[in-house]
């Protein structure tokens, strides 16, 4: 949900989460610390006069020991009594010479003799709560032999340094929580923004390298999402545009190759026969007639090919319009299909034809000339590839919504790999080019174009009835 917010709104939301989150967590921390304190946690904290209250015990011990404390073997016993974590001490003689203790610097000197400080509690110069107390060490005769110097602070303190950590953390907790929450929230927002931007940069490099086969997915409904969607639309449009351009280049190349291929053979034949006539063969009447017949048939073949090229150009022009008329459909179809009886009889092909018109539809709107071209191309293909003594069957289904035209034959059919290509320009397939050179491969492409102009569709596959090809088209009424 939050990722759908605008970037500004995400930043404001993140700021509020950090603010209120740190406040709530700090309150929880204070409550927990107070609960801990009330349940015995305070035993680890000494009151301000804690170490001062220890002084009388230490003082009595020093008076009992007297000058014996000047001996270093007394150090361990003394330190068992003195809480050294809060009280520093020093053993000196009457001249101020240091014997032992955790205060090593010299305090007593000629200007500040020991006798002037005995039994005095002296406040520190910079800290009045810092106390230095001089306890006299005397011999059995009461003579001053040295001093036990104690230094301590009158302030709340912990039993050890580690006990200060919870207190320090308590006061630092708001800043700690703000830092942690700020990092987490900024990292989260940063990832939401940086990932699509990184993807866009990578995508721009791929486009620069002419690689458009990818998709960018980012479903957030914010400024970044709009940018990604706009970029993806641009990429898709570029991909479509380049695909169309590549397809047109490939189509143009195939177009030129096909024209060259299909014109080369008849031109070669015409040229060869013309050269034969020029060499004197025209004197032989039989050869003359045969050569002229061959030249004429190949000239007709080239004329037909050029006519088909012109027809394709005409059909592909956007301004091309069909001449739609309300046709008496059954009469039109029977008349057109029966025209092929002679060609089928020449190959002894068994031909059957039926019209299914249960609704007795009389009229159907179509362009008779163009549909005649479609039927001609489809039936002539079947006749061409159906062997002698083969079979061809045509079925037409008519209802109020559409007309369906089906033709099946017992020819070799289509190779499965070629079925998706047979309506392409210049498709002939390997069997066609090896067995028959008399067609250009434009017929089914022209048929497809005409059917699509009628807002219909045309398909092809292999039939199970005769084992050959099956072509059918549908046009709406």
XYZ file of C-alpha atoms in Angstrom:
477
model
C 0.000 0.000 0.000
C 2.719 2.491 1.046
C 4.693 1.809 -2.122
C 1.755 3.256 -4.082
C 2.180 6.600 -2.269
C 3.891 9.444 -4.056
C 7.578 9.916 -3.229
C 6.783 13.046 -1.213
C 4.115 11.195 0.746
C 6.463 8.256 1.371
C 9.111 10.606 2.795
C 6.564 12.356 5.049
C 5.177 8.998 6.195
C 8.697 7.742 6.880
C 9.478 10.876 8.932
C 6.322 10.407 11.024
C 7.123 6.721 11.572
C 10.616 7.655 12.797
C 9.269 10.412 15.061
C 6.391 8.571 16.700
C 8.196 5.220 16.638
C 11.155 6.632 18.565
C 8.813 8.328 21.064
C 6.866 5.112 21.686
C 10.011 2.996 21.988
C 11.600 5.537 24.350
C 8.505 5.495 26.575
C 8.586 1.686 26.609
C 12.282 1.792 27.512
C 11.672 4.225 30.391
C 8.809 2.081 31.691
C 10.968 -1.054 31.547
C 13.860 0.727 33.267
C 11.554 2.065 36.004
C 10.098 -1.405 36.526
C 13.601 -2.834 36.770
C 14.561 -0.134 39.253
C 11.517 -0.838 41.418
C 12.226 -4.568 41.373
C 15.749 -4.429 42.775
C 17.661 -2.729 40.071
C 18.460 0.135 42.479
C 20.717 -2.176 44.526
C 23.361 -1.652 41.913
C 23.345 2.124 42.473
C 24.872 3.744 45.554
C 23.442 6.875 47.177
C 25.532 10.036 47.355
C 26.838 9.394 50.907
C 27.538 5.700 50.337
C 31.340 5.978 50.393
C 31.334 8.650 53.072
C 29.532 6.216 55.374
C 32.386 3.759 54.875
C 34.914 6.235 56.272
C 34.302 5.590 60.033
C 34.958 1.854 59.611
C 38.154 2.519 57.668
C 39.179 5.175 60.215
C 38.757 2.795 63.174
C 40.759 0.124 61.357
C 43.554 2.636 60.653
C 43.702 3.708 64.309
C 43.885 0.075 65.425
C 46.703 -0.724 63.037
C 48.518 2.536 63.510
C 52.013 2.648 62.113
C 51.754 -1.028 61.097
C 49.864 0.104 57.955
C 53.151 1.536 56.729
C 54.242 -2.029 56.059
C 53.490 -3.203 52.523
C 52.291 -6.613 53.746
C 49.254 -4.821 55.170
C 48.158 -3.630 51.698
C 46.001 -6.646 50.859
C 44.162 -6.519 54.193
C 43.558 -2.797 53.827
C 42.224 -3.111 50.277
C 39.738 -5.751 51.453
C 38.254 -3.073 53.671
C 38.454 -0.104 51.267
C 36.013 -0.246 48.284
C 38.634 0.840 45.782
C 36.045 1.246 42.993
C 34.799 4.358 44.808
C 37.552 5.337 47.246
C 41.141 6.014 46.256
C 43.812 5.818 48.945
C 47.490 6.370 49.673
C 49.789 5.347 52.530
C 52.514 7.922 53.278
C 54.936 8.543 56.145
C 55.102 11.725 58.152
C 57.274 13.353 55.465
C 54.782 12.604 52.716
C 56.810 9.797 51.139
C 54.563 7.368 49.216
C 54.496 3.717 50.367
C 51.598 2.145 48.493
C 48.032 2.768 47.293
C 46.207 3.664 44.092
C 47.026 7.370 44.495
C 50.621 7.590 43.336
C 51.186 11.304 43.018
C 52.748 13.137 45.930
C 50.328 15.342 47.872
C 52.303 16.308 50.997
C 55.386 18.516 50.699
C 57.245 21.199 52.628
C 54.750 23.879 51.683
C 51.889 21.579 52.658
C 53.114 19.411 55.565
C 51.147 16.460 56.854
C 50.475 17.945 60.269
C 48.461 20.754 58.675
C 46.107 18.263 57.021
C 45.660 15.540 59.662
C 41.999 14.794 60.462
C 40.869 17.314 57.867
C 38.366 16.660 55.044
C 39.510 18.913 52.211
C 37.237 19.720 49.278
C 38.641 19.647 45.762
C 39.463 22.932 44.052
C 37.365 22.214 40.959
C 34.802 19.888 42.549
C 33.472 20.608 46.031
C 31.965 17.100 46.174
C 35.438 15.570 45.885
C 36.795 14.968 49.410
C 40.349 14.172 50.526
C 40.585 12.939 54.148
C 43.854 12.469 56.080
C 43.673 9.773 58.829
C 46.692 9.779 61.196
C 48.803 6.670 61.700
C 50.481 6.780 65.164
C 52.761 4.500 67.148
C 52.021 3.201 70.609
C 53.341 6.449 72.111
C 50.902 8.518 70.102
C 53.559 9.911 67.828
C 52.519 10.693 64.232
C 54.277 8.298 61.841
C 52.247 8.668 58.715
C 48.779 8.941 57.253
C 46.102 6.993 55.354
C 44.907 9.430 52.670
C 41.375 8.733 51.334
C 39.846 10.388 48.274
C 36.150 9.951 47.325
C 33.166 11.746 45.796
C 29.856 12.583 47.431
C 27.586 11.631 44.506
C 25.267 8.909 43.302
C 27.365 6.108 41.859
C 27.097 2.583 40.515
C 28.528 -0.445 42.201
C 30.707 -0.925 39.088
C 31.382 0.807 35.792
C 29.147 -1.675 33.916
C 26.181 -0.575 36.016
C 26.332 2.830 34.327
C 25.572 1.289 30.931
C 21.761 0.933 31.444
C 21.574 4.524 32.667
C 23.591 5.795 29.716
C 21.512 3.753 27.287
C 18.336 5.062 28.900
C 19.261 8.655 28.138
C 20.670 7.799 24.719
C 17.681 5.627 23.746
C 15.755 8.385 21.877
C 18.767 9.076 19.665
C 19.460 5.361 19.190
C 15.860 4.700 18.151
C 15.833 7.702 15.800
C 19.067 6.480 14.174
C 17.864 2.881 13.777
C 14.398 3.801 12.493
C 15.825 6.439 10.148
C 18.189 3.870 8.652
C 15.469 1.229 8.234
C 12.898 3.607 6.735
C 15.364 5.377 4.426
C 16.765 2.023 3.300
C 13.241 0.774 2.540
C 12.263 3.903 0.606
C 15.645 3.934 -1.133
C 15.203 0.368 -2.383
C 11.702 1.168 -3.672
C 13.100 4.050 -5.701
C 16.557 2.739 -6.639
C 15.435 -0.651 -8.023
C 13.187 0.701 -10.817
C 15.709 3.435 -11.604
C 18.477 0.816 -11.840
C 16.209 -1.268 -14.086
C 15.542 1.770 -16.286
C 19.259 2.493 -16.638
C 19.958 -1.139 -17.549
C 17.021 -1.105 -19.982
C 18.302 2.054 -21.676
C 21.662 0.334 -22.252
C 19.880 -2.693 -23.754
C 17.878 -0.455 -26.080
C 21.122 1.265 -27.073
C 22.423 -2.196 -28.020
C 19.220 -2.786 -30.067
C 17.952 -5.402 -27.613
C 14.227 -4.847 -27.072
C 13.260 -8.367 -26.014
C 12.621 -7.664 -22.313
C 9.973 -6.285 -19.964
C 10.169 -3.963 -16.964
C 7.715 -4.739 -14.175
C 6.919 -2.206 -11.450
C 3.339 -2.069 -10.218
C 3.523 0.876 -7.806
C 1.032 3.628 -8.618
C 3.288 6.639 -8.082
C 5.659 8.895 -10.026
C 8.246 6.135 -10.446
C 5.525 3.700 -11.520
C 4.256 6.177 -14.117
C 7.818 6.655 -15.378
C 8.351 2.887 -15.673
C 4.996 2.419 -17.427
C 5.793 5.214 -19.877
C 9.221 3.693 -20.542
C 7.690 0.228 -21.036
C 5.137 1.637 -23.507
C 7.958 3.353 -25.387
C 9.965 0.098 -25.422
C 6.972 -1.903 -26.661
C 6.265 0.651 -29.380
C 9.922 0.641 -30.436
C 9.892 -3.160 -30.492
C 6.747 -3.203 -32.637
C 8.131 -0.526 -34.937
C 11.461 -2.285 -35.388
C 9.752 -5.659 -35.802
C 7.594 -4.184 -38.550
C 10.658 -2.635 -40.148
C 12.585 -5.914 -39.986
C 9.568 -7.813 -41.333
C 9.215 -5.335 -44.196
C 12.912 -5.649 -45.019
C 12.667 -9.432 -45.001
C 9.468 -9.320 -47.052
C 11.056 -6.941 -49.548
C 14.080 -9.209 -49.846
C 11.881 -12.270 -50.364
C 9.748 -10.299 -52.816
C 12.764 -9.397 -54.952
C 14.191 -12.921 -54.724
C 10.843 -14.438 -55.695
C 10.377 -12.115 -58.676
C 13.917 -12.857 -59.799
C 13.389 -16.585 -59.362
C 9.987 -16.768 -61.070
C 10.919 -14.540 -64.011
C 14.338 -16.065 -64.581
C 13.089 -19.455 -65.827
C 10.591 -18.252 -68.480
C 12.982 -15.498 -69.595
C 15.757 -18.060 -70.020
C 13.423 -20.305 -72.023
C 12.267 -17.440 -74.257
C 15.840 -16.258 -74.787
C 17.055 -19.772 -75.623
C 14.280 -20.411 -78.153
C 14.736 -16.956 -79.710
C 18.457 -17.636 -80.156
C 17.582 -21.002 -81.731
C 15.292 -19.338 -84.245
C 17.946 -16.720 -85.017
C 20.426 -19.498 -85.769
C 18.228 -20.790 -88.642
C 15.862 -23.223 -86.967
C 12.926 -21.167 -88.277
C 13.436 -22.891 -91.634
C 12.108 -26.109 -90.077
C 8.366 -25.472 -89.926
C 7.743 -28.076 -87.211
C 10.473 -26.626 -84.971
C 9.293 -23.099 -85.732
C 5.752 -23.821 -84.561
C 6.956 -25.634 -81.444
C 9.394 -22.836 -80.530
C 6.779 -20.151 -81.064
C 4.302 -22.081 -78.896
C 6.896 -22.371 -76.106
C 7.746 -18.668 -76.351
C 4.049 -17.772 -76.188
C 3.324 -19.987 -73.141
C 6.280 -18.565 -71.205
C 5.330 -15.020 -72.194
C 1.819 -15.735 -70.877
C 3.357 -17.130 -67.701
C 5.349 -13.916 -67.151
C 2.273 -11.815 -67.951
C 0.255 -13.756 -65.367
C 3.008 -13.297 -62.787
C 3.143 -9.551 -63.391
C -0.655 -9.424 -63.239
C -0.537 -11.082 -59.809
C 2.086 -8.580 -58.632
C -0.147 -5.734 -59.761
C -3.135 -7.318 -58.040
C -1.231 -7.557 -54.743
C -0.225 -3.906 -54.965
C -3.823 -2.985 -55.714
C -5.225 -5.018 -52.797
C -2.688 -3.705 -50.292
C -3.465 -0.061 -50.991
C -5.504 1.330 -48.090
C -7.856 3.140 -50.427
C -8.851 -0.131 -52.113
C -12.594 -0.828 -51.791
C -14.562 -3.986 -52.512
C -17.430 -3.881 -54.994
C -20.023 -5.475 -52.721
C -23.290 -6.608 -54.284
C -26.286 -8.593 -53.080
C -25.617 -11.864 -54.914
C -27.833 -14.880 -55.578
C -25.420 -17.061 -53.685
C -26.207 -20.639 -54.764
C -26.344 -19.761 -58.455
C -23.098 -17.813 -58.215
C -21.226 -20.653 -56.458
C -22.526 -23.457 -58.717
C -21.688 -21.490 -61.854
C -18.166 -20.719 -60.661
C -17.313 -24.213 -59.391
C -18.684 -26.089 -62.389
C -16.229 -24.205 -64.611
C -13.480 -26.545 -63.351
C -15.171 -29.801 -64.404
C -13.217 -29.967 -67.648
C -9.835 -29.641 -65.896
C -10.776 -32.333 -63.382
C -11.993 -34.680 -66.107
C -8.631 -34.342 -67.875
C -6.952 -35.802 -64.761
C -9.827 -38.214 -64.123
C -10.383 -36.630 -60.692
C -13.539 -37.647 -58.821
C -15.190 -34.349 -57.871
C -18.107 -33.883 -55.443
C -19.811 -30.658 -54.450
C -22.571 -29.879 -51.949
C -24.250 -26.771 -50.587
C -25.758 -26.819 -47.084
C -28.349 -24.066 -46.896
C -30.897 -25.153 -44.295
C -32.248 -21.620 -43.872
C -32.712 -21.302 -47.636
C -30.652 -18.134 -47.763
C -31.015 -16.727 -51.286
C -28.848 -13.627 -51.244
C -25.408 -12.913 -49.776
C -23.427 -9.666 -49.893
C -19.929 -10.061 -51.379
C -17.605 -8.913 -54.156
C -18.255 -11.521 -56.857
C -15.106 -10.813 -58.862
C -12.787 -11.022 -55.846
C -14.445 -14.110 -54.343
C -14.206 -15.721 -57.795
C -10.448 -15.092 -57.648
C -10.306 -16.757 -54.217
C -12.245 -19.818 -55.405
C -10.111 -19.995 -58.554
C -6.854 -19.946 -56.570
C -8.039 -22.569 -54.068
C -9.540 -25.008 -56.599
C -6.648 -24.639 -59.065
C -4.215 -25.466 -56.228
C -6.186 -28.632 -55.442
C -6.300 -29.674 -59.111
C -2.583 -28.975 -59.513
C -1.523 -31.155 -56.564
C -4.176 -33.872 -56.711
C -2.807 -36.881 -58.634
C -4.628 -38.525 -61.556
C -7.648 -40.551 -60.400
C -7.643 -38.556 -57.154
C -10.534 -36.947 -55.282
C -11.657 -33.385 -54.552
C -14.665 -32.475 -52.425
C -16.160 -28.981 -51.932
C -18.666 -28.157 -49.190
C -20.360 -24.767 -48.798
C -22.334 -23.972 -45.609
C -24.613 -20.926 -45.656
C -26.579 -19.371 -42.797
C -27.852 -15.926 -41.882
C -24.539 -14.882 -40.313
C -21.823 -16.313 -42.544
C -20.673 -18.409 -45.480
C -18.159 -21.230 -45.057
C -16.283 -22.702 -48.020
C -14.348 -25.988 -47.512
C -12.260 -27.900 -50.059
C -10.419 -31.175 -49.382
C -8.357 -33.297 -51.767
C -6.320 -36.493 -51.907
C -3.071 -34.766 -52.796
C 0.147 -34.827 -50.738
C -1.136 -32.185 -48.310
C 1.072 -29.768 -46.404
C 4.203 -30.342 -44.408
C 3.347 -29.531 -40.745
C 6.218 -27.042 -40.596
C 4.845 -25.170 -43.624
C 1.163 -24.834 -42.614
C 1.777 -21.532 -40.828
C 3.512 -20.121 -43.953
C 1.264 -21.116 -46.854
C -0.597 -17.798 -46.901
C 2.670 -15.835 -47.057
C 3.748 -14.187 -50.273
C 5.633 -16.503 -52.659
C 5.083 -19.590 -50.519
C 5.568 -22.676 -52.655
C 7.144 -25.194 -50.321
C 9.776 -27.713 -51.349
C 7.369 -30.185 -53.038
C 5.791 -27.431 -55.125
C 9.051 -25.991 -56.379
C 10.409 -29.428 -57.206
C 7.329 -30.668 -59.024
C 5.721 -27.616 -60.522
C 7.187 -24.376 -61.814
C 4.003 -22.939 -63.284
C 2.795 -20.968 -60.269
C 4.290 -18.104 -58.316
C 3.170 -18.829 -54.772
C 1.040 -15.686 -54.728
C -2.377 -17.304 -55.131
C -3.099 -18.146 -51.495
C -1.666 -14.815 -50.343
C -4.066 -13.024 -52.714
C -6.917 -15.221 -51.447
C -6.078 -14.358 -47.829
C -5.938 -10.640 -48.611
C -9.336 -10.695 -50.356
C -10.991 -12.693 -47.551
C -9.621 -10.294 -44.938
C -10.983 -7.382 -46.992
C -14.385 -9.095 -46.541
C -13.721 -9.104 -42.742
C -13.387 -12.880 -42.905
C -10.700 -15.459 -42.211
C -8.999 -18.280 -44.106
C -7.224 -21.381 -42.773
C -5.417 -24.507 -43.946
C -4.501 -27.921 -42.581
C -4.481 -31.574 -43.667
C -7.737 -33.534 -43.871
C -8.323 -37.009 -42.483
C -11.008 -37.886 -45.067
C -8.780 -38.039 -48.177
C -5.374 -37.482 -46.547
C -4.567 -34.349 -48.537
C -4.952 -30.614 -48.036
C -7.918 -28.873 -46.431
C -8.465 -25.159 -47.061
C -11.476 -23.230 -45.873
C -12.584 -19.640 -45.540
C -15.371 -17.855 -43.690
C -16.938 -14.521 -44.618
C -19.700 -12.767 -42.671
C -22.999 -11.748 -44.260
